[in-house]
Coordinates of N, CA and C in Angstrom, one line a residue:
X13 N 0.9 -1.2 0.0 CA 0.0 0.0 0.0 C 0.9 1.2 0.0
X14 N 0.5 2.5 -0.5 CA 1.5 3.1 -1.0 C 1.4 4.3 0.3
X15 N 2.6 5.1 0.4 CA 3.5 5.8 1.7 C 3.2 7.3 0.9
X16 N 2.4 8.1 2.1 CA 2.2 9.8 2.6 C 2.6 10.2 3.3
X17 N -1.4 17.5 12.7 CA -1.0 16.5 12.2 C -2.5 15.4 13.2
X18 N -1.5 15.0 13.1 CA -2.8 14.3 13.1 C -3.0 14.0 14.4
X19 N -4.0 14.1 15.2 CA -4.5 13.6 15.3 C -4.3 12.6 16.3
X20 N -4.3 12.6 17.6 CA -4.4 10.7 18.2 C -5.4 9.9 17.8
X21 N -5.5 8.5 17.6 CA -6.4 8.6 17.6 C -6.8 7.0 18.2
X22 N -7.4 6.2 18.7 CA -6.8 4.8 19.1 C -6.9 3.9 18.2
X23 N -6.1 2.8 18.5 CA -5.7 1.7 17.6 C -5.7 0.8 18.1
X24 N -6.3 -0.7 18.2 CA -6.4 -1.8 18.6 C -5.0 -2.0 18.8
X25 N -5.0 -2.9 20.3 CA -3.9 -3.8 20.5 C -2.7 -2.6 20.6
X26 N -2.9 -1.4 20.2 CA -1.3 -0.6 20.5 C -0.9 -0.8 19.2
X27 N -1.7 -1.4 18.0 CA -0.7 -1.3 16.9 C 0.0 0.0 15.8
X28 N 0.5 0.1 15.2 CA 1.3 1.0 14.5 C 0.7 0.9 13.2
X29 N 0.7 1.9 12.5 CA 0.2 2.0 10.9 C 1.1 1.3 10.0
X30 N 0.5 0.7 8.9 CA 1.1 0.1 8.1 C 1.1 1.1 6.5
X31 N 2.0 1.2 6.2 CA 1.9 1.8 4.9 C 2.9 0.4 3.5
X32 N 2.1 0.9 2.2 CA 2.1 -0.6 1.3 C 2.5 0.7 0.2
X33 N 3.6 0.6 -0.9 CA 3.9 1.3 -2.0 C 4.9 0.5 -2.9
X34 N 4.8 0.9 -3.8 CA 6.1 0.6 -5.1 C 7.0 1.3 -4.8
X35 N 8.0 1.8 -5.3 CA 9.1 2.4 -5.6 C 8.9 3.7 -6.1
X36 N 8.5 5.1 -5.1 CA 8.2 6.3 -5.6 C 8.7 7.0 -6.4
X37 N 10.1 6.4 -7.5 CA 10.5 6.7 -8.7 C 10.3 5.7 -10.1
X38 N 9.1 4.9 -9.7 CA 8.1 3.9 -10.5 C 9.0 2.5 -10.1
X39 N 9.4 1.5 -11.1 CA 9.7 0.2 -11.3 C 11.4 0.0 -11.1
X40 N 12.1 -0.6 -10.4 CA 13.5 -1.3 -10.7 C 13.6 -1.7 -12.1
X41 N 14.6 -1.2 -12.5 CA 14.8 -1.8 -13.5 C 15.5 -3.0 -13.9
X42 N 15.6 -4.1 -14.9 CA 16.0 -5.7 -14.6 C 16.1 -6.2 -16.0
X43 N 16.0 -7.8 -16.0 CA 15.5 -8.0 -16.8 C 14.7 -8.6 -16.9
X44 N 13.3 -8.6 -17.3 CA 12.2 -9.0 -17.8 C 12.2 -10.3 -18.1
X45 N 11.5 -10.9 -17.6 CA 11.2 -12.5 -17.9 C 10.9 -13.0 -19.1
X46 N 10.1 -12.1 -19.9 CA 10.2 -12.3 -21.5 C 9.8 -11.0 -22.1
X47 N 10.1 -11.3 -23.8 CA 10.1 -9.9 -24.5 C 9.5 -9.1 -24.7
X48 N 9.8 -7.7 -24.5 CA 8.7 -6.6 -24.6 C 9.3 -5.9 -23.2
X49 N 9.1 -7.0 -22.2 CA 9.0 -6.0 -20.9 C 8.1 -5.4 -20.0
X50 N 7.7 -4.4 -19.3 CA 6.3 -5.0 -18.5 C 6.0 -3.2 -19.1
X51 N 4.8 -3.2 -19.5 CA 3.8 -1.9 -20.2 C 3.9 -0.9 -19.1
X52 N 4.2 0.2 -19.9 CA 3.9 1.6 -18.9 C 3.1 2.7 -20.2
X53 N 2.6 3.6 -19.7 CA 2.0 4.5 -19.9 C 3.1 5.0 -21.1
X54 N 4.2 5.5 -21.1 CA 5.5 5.6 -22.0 C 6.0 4.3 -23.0
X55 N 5.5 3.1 -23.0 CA 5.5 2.1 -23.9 C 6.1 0.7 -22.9
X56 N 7.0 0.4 -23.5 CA 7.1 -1.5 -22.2 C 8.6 -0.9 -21.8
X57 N 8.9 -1.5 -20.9 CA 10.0 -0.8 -20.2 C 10.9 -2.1 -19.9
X58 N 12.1 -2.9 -19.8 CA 12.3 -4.3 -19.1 C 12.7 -3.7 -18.0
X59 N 11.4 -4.0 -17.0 CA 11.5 -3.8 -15.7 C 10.4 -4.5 -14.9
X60 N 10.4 -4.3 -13.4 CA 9.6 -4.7 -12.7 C 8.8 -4.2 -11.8
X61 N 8.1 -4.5 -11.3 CA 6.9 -3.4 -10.3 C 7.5 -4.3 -8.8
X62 N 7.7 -3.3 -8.0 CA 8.3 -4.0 -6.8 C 7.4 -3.0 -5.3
X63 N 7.1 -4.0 -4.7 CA 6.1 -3.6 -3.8 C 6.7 -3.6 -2.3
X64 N 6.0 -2.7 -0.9 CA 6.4 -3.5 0.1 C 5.5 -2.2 0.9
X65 N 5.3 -3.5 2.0 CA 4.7 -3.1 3.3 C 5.6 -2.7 4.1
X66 N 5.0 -1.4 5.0 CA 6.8 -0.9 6.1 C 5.4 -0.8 7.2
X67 N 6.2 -1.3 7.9 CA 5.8 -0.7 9.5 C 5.7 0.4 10.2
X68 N 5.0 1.4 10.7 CA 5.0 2.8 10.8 C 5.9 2.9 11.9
X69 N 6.3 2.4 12.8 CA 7.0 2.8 14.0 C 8.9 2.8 13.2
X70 N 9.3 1.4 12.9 CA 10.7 1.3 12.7 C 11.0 1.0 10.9
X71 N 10.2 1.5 10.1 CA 10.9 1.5 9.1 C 10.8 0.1 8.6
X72 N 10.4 -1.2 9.1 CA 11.0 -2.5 8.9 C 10.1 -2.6 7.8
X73 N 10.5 -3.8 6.9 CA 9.8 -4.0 5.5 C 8.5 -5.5 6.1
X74 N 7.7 -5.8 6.3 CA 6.8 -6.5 6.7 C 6.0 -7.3 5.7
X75 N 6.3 -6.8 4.4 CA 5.8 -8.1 3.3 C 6.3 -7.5 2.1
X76 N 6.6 -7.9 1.7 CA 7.1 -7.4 0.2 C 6.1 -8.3 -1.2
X77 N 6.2 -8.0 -2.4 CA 5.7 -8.7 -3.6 C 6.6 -8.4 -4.8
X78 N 6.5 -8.5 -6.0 CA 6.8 -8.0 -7.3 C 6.3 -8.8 -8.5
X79 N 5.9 -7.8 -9.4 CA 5.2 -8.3 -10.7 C 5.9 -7.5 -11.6
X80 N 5.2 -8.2 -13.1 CA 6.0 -7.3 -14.1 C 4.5 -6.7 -14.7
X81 N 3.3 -6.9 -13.8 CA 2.6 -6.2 -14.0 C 2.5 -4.3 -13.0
X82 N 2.0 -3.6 -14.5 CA 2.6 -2.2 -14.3 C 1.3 -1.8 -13.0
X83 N 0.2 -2.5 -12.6 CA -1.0 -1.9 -11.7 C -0.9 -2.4 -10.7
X84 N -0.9 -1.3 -10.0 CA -0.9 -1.7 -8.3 C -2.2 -2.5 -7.6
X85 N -3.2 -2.2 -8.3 CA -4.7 -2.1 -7.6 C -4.3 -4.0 -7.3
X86 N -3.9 -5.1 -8.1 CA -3.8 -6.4 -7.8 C -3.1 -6.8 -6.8
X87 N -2.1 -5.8 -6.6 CA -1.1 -6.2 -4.8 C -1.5 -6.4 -4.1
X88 N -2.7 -5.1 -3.8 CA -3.1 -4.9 -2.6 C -3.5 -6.0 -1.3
X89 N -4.3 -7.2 -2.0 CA -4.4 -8.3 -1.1 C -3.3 -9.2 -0.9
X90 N -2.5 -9.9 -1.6 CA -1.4 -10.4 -1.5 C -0.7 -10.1 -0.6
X91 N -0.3 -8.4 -0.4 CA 0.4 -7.9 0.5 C -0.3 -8.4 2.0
X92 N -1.1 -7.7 1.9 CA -2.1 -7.9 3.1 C -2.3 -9.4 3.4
X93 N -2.1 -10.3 2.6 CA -1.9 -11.8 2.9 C -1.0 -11.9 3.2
X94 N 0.3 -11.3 2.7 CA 1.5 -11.9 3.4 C 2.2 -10.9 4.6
X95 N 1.5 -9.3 4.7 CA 1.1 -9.3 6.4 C 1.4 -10.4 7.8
X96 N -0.1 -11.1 6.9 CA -0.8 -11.5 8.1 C 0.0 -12.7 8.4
X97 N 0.8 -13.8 7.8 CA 1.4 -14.6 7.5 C 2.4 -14.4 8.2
X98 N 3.2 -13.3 7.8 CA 4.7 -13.3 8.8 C 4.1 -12.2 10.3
X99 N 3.2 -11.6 10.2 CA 2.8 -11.1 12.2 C 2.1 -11.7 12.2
X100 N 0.8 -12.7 11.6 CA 0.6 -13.3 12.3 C -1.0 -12.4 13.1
X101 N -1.3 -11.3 12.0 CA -2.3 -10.6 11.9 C -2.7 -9.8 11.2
X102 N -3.4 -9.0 10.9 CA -3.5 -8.2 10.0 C -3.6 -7.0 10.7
X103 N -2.9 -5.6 9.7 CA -2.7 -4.2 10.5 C -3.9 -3.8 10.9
X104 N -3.3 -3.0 12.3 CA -4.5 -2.2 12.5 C -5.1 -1.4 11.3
X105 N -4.2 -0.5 10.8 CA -4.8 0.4 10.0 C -3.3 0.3 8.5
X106 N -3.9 0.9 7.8 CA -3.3 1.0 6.6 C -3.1 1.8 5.5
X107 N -2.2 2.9 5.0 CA -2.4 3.6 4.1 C -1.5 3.0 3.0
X108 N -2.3 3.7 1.3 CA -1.9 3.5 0.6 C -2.4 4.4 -0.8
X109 N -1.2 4.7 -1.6 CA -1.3 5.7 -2.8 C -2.3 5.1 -3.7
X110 N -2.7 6.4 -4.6 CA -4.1 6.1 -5.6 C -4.3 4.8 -6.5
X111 N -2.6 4.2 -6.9 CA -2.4 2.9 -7.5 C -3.4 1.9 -7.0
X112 N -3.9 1.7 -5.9 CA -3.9 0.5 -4.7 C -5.5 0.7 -5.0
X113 N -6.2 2.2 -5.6 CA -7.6 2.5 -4.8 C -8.3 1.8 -6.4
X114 N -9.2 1.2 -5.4 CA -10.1 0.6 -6.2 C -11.7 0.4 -5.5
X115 N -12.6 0.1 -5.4 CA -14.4 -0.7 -5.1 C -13.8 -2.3 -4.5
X116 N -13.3 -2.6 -5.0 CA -12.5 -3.9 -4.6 C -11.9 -4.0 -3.8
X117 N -10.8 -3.0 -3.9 CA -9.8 -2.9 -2.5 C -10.4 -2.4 -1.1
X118 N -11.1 -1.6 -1.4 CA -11.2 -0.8 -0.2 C -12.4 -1.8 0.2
X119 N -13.2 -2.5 -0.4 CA -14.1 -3.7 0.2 C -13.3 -4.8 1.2
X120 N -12.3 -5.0 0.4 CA -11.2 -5.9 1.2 C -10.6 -5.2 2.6
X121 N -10.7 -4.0 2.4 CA -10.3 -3.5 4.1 C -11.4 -3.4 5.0
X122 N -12.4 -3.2 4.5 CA -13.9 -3.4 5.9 C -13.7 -4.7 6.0
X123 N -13.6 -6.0 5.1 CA -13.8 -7.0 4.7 C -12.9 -7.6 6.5
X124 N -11.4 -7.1 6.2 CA -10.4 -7.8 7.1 C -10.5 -6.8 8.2
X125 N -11.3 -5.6 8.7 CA -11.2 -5.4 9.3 C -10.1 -4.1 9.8
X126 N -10.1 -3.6 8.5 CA -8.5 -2.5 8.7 C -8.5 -1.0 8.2
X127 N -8.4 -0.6 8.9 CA -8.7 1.1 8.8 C -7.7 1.6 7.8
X128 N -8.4 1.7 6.6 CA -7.9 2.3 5.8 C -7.7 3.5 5.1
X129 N -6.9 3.9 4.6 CA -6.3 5.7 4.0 C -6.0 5.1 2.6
X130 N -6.5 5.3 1.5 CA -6.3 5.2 0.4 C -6.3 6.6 -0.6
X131 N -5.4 6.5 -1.0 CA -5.9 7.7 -1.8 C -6.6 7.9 -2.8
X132 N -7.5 8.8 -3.7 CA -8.5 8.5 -4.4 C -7.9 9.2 -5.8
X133 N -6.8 9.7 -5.9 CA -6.1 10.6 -6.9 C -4.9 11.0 -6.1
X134 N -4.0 11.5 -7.2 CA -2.7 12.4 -6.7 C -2.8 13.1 -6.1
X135 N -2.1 14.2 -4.8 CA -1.8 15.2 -4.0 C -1.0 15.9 -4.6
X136 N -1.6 17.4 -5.0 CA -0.5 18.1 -5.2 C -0.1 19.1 -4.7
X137 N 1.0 19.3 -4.7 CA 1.7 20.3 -3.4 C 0.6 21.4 -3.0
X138 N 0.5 21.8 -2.0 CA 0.1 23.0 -1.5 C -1.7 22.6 -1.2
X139 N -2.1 21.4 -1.5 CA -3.5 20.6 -1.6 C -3.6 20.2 -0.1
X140 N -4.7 20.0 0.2 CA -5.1 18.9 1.9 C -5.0 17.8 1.7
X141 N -5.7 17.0 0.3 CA -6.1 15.9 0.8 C -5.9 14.9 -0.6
X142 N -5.6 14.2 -0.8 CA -5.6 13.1 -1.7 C -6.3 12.1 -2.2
X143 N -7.1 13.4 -3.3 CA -8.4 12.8 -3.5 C -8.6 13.3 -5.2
X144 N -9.3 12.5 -5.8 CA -9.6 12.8 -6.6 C -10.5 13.9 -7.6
X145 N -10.2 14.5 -8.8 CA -11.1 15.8 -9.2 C -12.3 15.7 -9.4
X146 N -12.0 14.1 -10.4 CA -13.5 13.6 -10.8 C -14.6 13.2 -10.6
X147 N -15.9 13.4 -10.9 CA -17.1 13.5 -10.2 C -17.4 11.8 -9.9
X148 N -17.5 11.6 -8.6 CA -17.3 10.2 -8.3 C -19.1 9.8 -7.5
X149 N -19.4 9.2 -8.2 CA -21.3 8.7 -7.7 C -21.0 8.3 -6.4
X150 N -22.1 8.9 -6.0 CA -22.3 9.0 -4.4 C -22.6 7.5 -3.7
X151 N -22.2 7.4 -2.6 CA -22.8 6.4 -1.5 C -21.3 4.8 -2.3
X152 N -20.7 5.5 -2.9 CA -19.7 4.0 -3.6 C -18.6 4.4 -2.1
X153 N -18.0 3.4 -2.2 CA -16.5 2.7 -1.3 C -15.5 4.3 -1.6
X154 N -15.6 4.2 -3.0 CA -14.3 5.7 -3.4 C -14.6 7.0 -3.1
X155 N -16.2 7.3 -3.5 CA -16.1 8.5 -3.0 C -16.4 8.7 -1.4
X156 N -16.7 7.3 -0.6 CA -16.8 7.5 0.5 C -15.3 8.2 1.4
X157 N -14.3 7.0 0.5 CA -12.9 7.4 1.0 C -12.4 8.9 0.7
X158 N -12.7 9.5 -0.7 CA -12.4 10.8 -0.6 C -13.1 11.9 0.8
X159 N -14.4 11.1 0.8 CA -14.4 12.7 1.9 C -14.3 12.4 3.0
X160 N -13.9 10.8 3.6 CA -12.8 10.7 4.7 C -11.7 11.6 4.5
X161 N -10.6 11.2 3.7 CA -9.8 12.1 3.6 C -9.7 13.4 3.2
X162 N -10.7 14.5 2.8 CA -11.1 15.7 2.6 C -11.3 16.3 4.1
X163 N -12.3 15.5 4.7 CA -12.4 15.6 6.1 C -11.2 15.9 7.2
X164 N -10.6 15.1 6.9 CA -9.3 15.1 7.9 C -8.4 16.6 7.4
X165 N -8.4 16.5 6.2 CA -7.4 17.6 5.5 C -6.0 17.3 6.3
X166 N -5.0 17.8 6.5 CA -4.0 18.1 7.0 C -3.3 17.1 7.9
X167 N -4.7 16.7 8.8 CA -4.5 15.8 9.9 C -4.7 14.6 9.6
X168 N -5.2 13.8 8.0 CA -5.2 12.9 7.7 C -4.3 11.9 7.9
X169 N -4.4 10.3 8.5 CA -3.3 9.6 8.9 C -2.4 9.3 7.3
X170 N -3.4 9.5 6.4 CA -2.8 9.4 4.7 C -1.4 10.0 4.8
X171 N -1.2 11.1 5.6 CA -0.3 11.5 5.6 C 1.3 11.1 6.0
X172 N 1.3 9.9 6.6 CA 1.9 9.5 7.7 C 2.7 8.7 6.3
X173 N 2.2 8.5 5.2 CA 2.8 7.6 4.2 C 4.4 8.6 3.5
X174 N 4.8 9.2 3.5 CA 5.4 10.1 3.1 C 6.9 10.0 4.2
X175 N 6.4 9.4 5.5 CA 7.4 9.3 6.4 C 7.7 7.5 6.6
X176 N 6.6 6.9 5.9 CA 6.7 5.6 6.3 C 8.0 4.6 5.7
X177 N 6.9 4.7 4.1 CA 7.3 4.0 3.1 C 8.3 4.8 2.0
X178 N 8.3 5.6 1.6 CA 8.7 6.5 0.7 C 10.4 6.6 1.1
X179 N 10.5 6.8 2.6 CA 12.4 6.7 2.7 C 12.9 5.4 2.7
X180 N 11.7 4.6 2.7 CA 12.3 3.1 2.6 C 12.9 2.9 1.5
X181 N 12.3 3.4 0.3 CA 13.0 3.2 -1.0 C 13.6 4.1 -1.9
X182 N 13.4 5.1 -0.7 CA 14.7 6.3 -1.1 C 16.3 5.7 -0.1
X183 N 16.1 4.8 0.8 CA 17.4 4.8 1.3 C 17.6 2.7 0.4
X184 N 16.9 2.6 0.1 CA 17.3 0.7 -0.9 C 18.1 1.7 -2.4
X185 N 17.5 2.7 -2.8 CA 18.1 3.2 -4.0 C 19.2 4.1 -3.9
X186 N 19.1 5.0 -2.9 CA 20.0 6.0 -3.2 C 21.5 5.4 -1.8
X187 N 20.9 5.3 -1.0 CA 22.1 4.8 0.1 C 22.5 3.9 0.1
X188 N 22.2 2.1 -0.6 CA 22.6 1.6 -1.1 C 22.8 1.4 -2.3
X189 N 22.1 1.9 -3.1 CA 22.8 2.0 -5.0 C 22.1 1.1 -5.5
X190 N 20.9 0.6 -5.0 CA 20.1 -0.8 -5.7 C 19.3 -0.2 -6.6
X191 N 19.0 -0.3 -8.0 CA 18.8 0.1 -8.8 C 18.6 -0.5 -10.1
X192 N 19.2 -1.9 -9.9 CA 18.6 -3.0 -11.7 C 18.9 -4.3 -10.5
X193 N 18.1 -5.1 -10.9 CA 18.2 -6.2 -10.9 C 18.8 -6.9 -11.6
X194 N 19.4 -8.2 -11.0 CA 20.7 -8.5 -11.6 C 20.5 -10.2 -12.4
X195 N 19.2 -10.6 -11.7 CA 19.5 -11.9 -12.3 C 18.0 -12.0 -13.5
X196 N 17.9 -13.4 -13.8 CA 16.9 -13.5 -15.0 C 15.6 -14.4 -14.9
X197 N 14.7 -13.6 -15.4 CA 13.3 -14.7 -14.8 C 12.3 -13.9 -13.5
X198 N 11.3 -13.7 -14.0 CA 10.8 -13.1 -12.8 C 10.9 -14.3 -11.0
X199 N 10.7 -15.3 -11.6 CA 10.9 -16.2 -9.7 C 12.3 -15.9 -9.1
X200 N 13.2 -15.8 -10.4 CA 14.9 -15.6 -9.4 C 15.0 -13.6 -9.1
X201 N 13.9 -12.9 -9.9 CA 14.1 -11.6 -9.6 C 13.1 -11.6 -8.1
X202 N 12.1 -12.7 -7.8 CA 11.4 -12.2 -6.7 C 12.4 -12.7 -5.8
X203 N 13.0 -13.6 -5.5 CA 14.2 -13.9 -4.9 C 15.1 -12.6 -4.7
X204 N 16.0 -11.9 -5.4 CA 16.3 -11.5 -5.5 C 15.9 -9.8 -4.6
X205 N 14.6 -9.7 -4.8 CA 13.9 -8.6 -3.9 C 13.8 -8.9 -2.8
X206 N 13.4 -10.3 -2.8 CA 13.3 -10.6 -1.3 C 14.5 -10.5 -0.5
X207 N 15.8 -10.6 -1.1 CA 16.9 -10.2 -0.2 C 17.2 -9.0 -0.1
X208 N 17.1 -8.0 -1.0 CA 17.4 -6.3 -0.9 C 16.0 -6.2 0.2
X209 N 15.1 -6.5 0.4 CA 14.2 -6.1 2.0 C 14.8 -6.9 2.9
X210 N 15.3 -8.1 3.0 CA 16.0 -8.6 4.1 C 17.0 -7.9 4.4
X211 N 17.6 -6.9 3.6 CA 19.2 -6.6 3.7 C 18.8 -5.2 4.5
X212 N 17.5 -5.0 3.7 CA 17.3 -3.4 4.4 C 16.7 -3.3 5.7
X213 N 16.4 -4.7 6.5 CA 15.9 -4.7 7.9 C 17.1 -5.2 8.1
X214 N 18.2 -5.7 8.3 CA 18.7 -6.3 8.7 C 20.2 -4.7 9.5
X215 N 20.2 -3.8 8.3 CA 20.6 -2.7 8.5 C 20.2 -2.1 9.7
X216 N 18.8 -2.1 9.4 CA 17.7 -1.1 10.5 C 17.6 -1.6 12.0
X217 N 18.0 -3.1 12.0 CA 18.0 -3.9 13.3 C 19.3 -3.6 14.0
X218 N 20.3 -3.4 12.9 CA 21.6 -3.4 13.3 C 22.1 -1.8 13.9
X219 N 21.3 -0.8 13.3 CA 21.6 0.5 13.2 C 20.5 0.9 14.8
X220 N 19.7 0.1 15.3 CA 18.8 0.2 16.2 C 19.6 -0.5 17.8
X221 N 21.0 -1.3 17.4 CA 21.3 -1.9 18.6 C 22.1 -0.5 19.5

């Protein structure tokens, strides 16, 4: 789910927010399991869509995914499956960028139970709230979510994604230099992701002693 005052406000069990995003300068680059490469808006790219859940308190990475599909909106439960798999619960609460928002997804968060911040469109500087322009029919899941978060303005927990998730993959790219993937085949690249998030908790664990 993708990464954005507020507000106390309570949380079951004492838990921490979970924020879920891609890579806030789009896809790693790699190589592509087969030819063409995975579709973007600019034409097919050989790269991959790389995902991850961070924990709001310490940074830690708590589920990761990757596809060489270019849309977020199909992560969103996966992640949230593999959550609950490694704690062993599902988050209290959860934010995540407009990629993620769908009728579907946001059903799947009442569904499991999880206070969710989705965004409904881009934020753009100097804006409250992260929501969309377009005229969205009343009483649906999305426009409900927009004037949740219209509501909050400022103090929105949406906001909290910007601190969560977002330096997570500004410090995998820029402070360690990870930037293409090295091996071939999407299963040896999900391997492959799976250790740059182990490497980057393992830092965070180590940097916390």
């Amino acid at each position: 789910m993708g990464s954005r005052g507020f507000g106390r406000r309570h949380r079951r069990d004492g838990g921490v927010p979970t924020a879920l995003s891609k890579g806030p300068a789009g896809s790693f680059s790699g190589r592509a399991h087969r030819p063409g490469g995975m579709p973007t808006k600019n034409g097919f790219i050989q790269g991959y869509n790389a995902q991850a859940a961070v924990d709001g308190a310490h940074q830690i990475i708590v589920a990761h995914t990757l596809t060489n599909s270019p849309s977020d909106q199909a992560q969103l439960a996966p992640l949230l499956d593999a959550i609950k798999a490694n704690l062993g619960k599902n988050p209290d609460e959860a934010s995540a960028d407009a990629g993620y928002c769908s009728q579907a997804n946001l059903r799947t968060l009442i569904r499991r139970r999880i206070e969710g911040y989705v965004a409904t469109g881009r934020q753009k500087h100097g804006t409250k709230a992260a929501t969309t322009k377009r005229k969205l029919k009343s009483g649906t899941l999305v426009a409900r979510m927009s004037t949740k978060l219209k509501r909050a303005g400022y103090r929105s927990r949406y906001r909290l994604r910007k601190q969560i998730v977002e330096p997570v993959f500004g410090q995998i790219k820029q402070a360690r230099g990870f930037r293409q993937f090295l091996l071939r085949s999407i299963d040896k690249v999900k391997a492959e992701w799976a250790m740059i998030c182990i490497a980057h908790n393992l830092a965070k664990l180590a940097a916390a002693r």
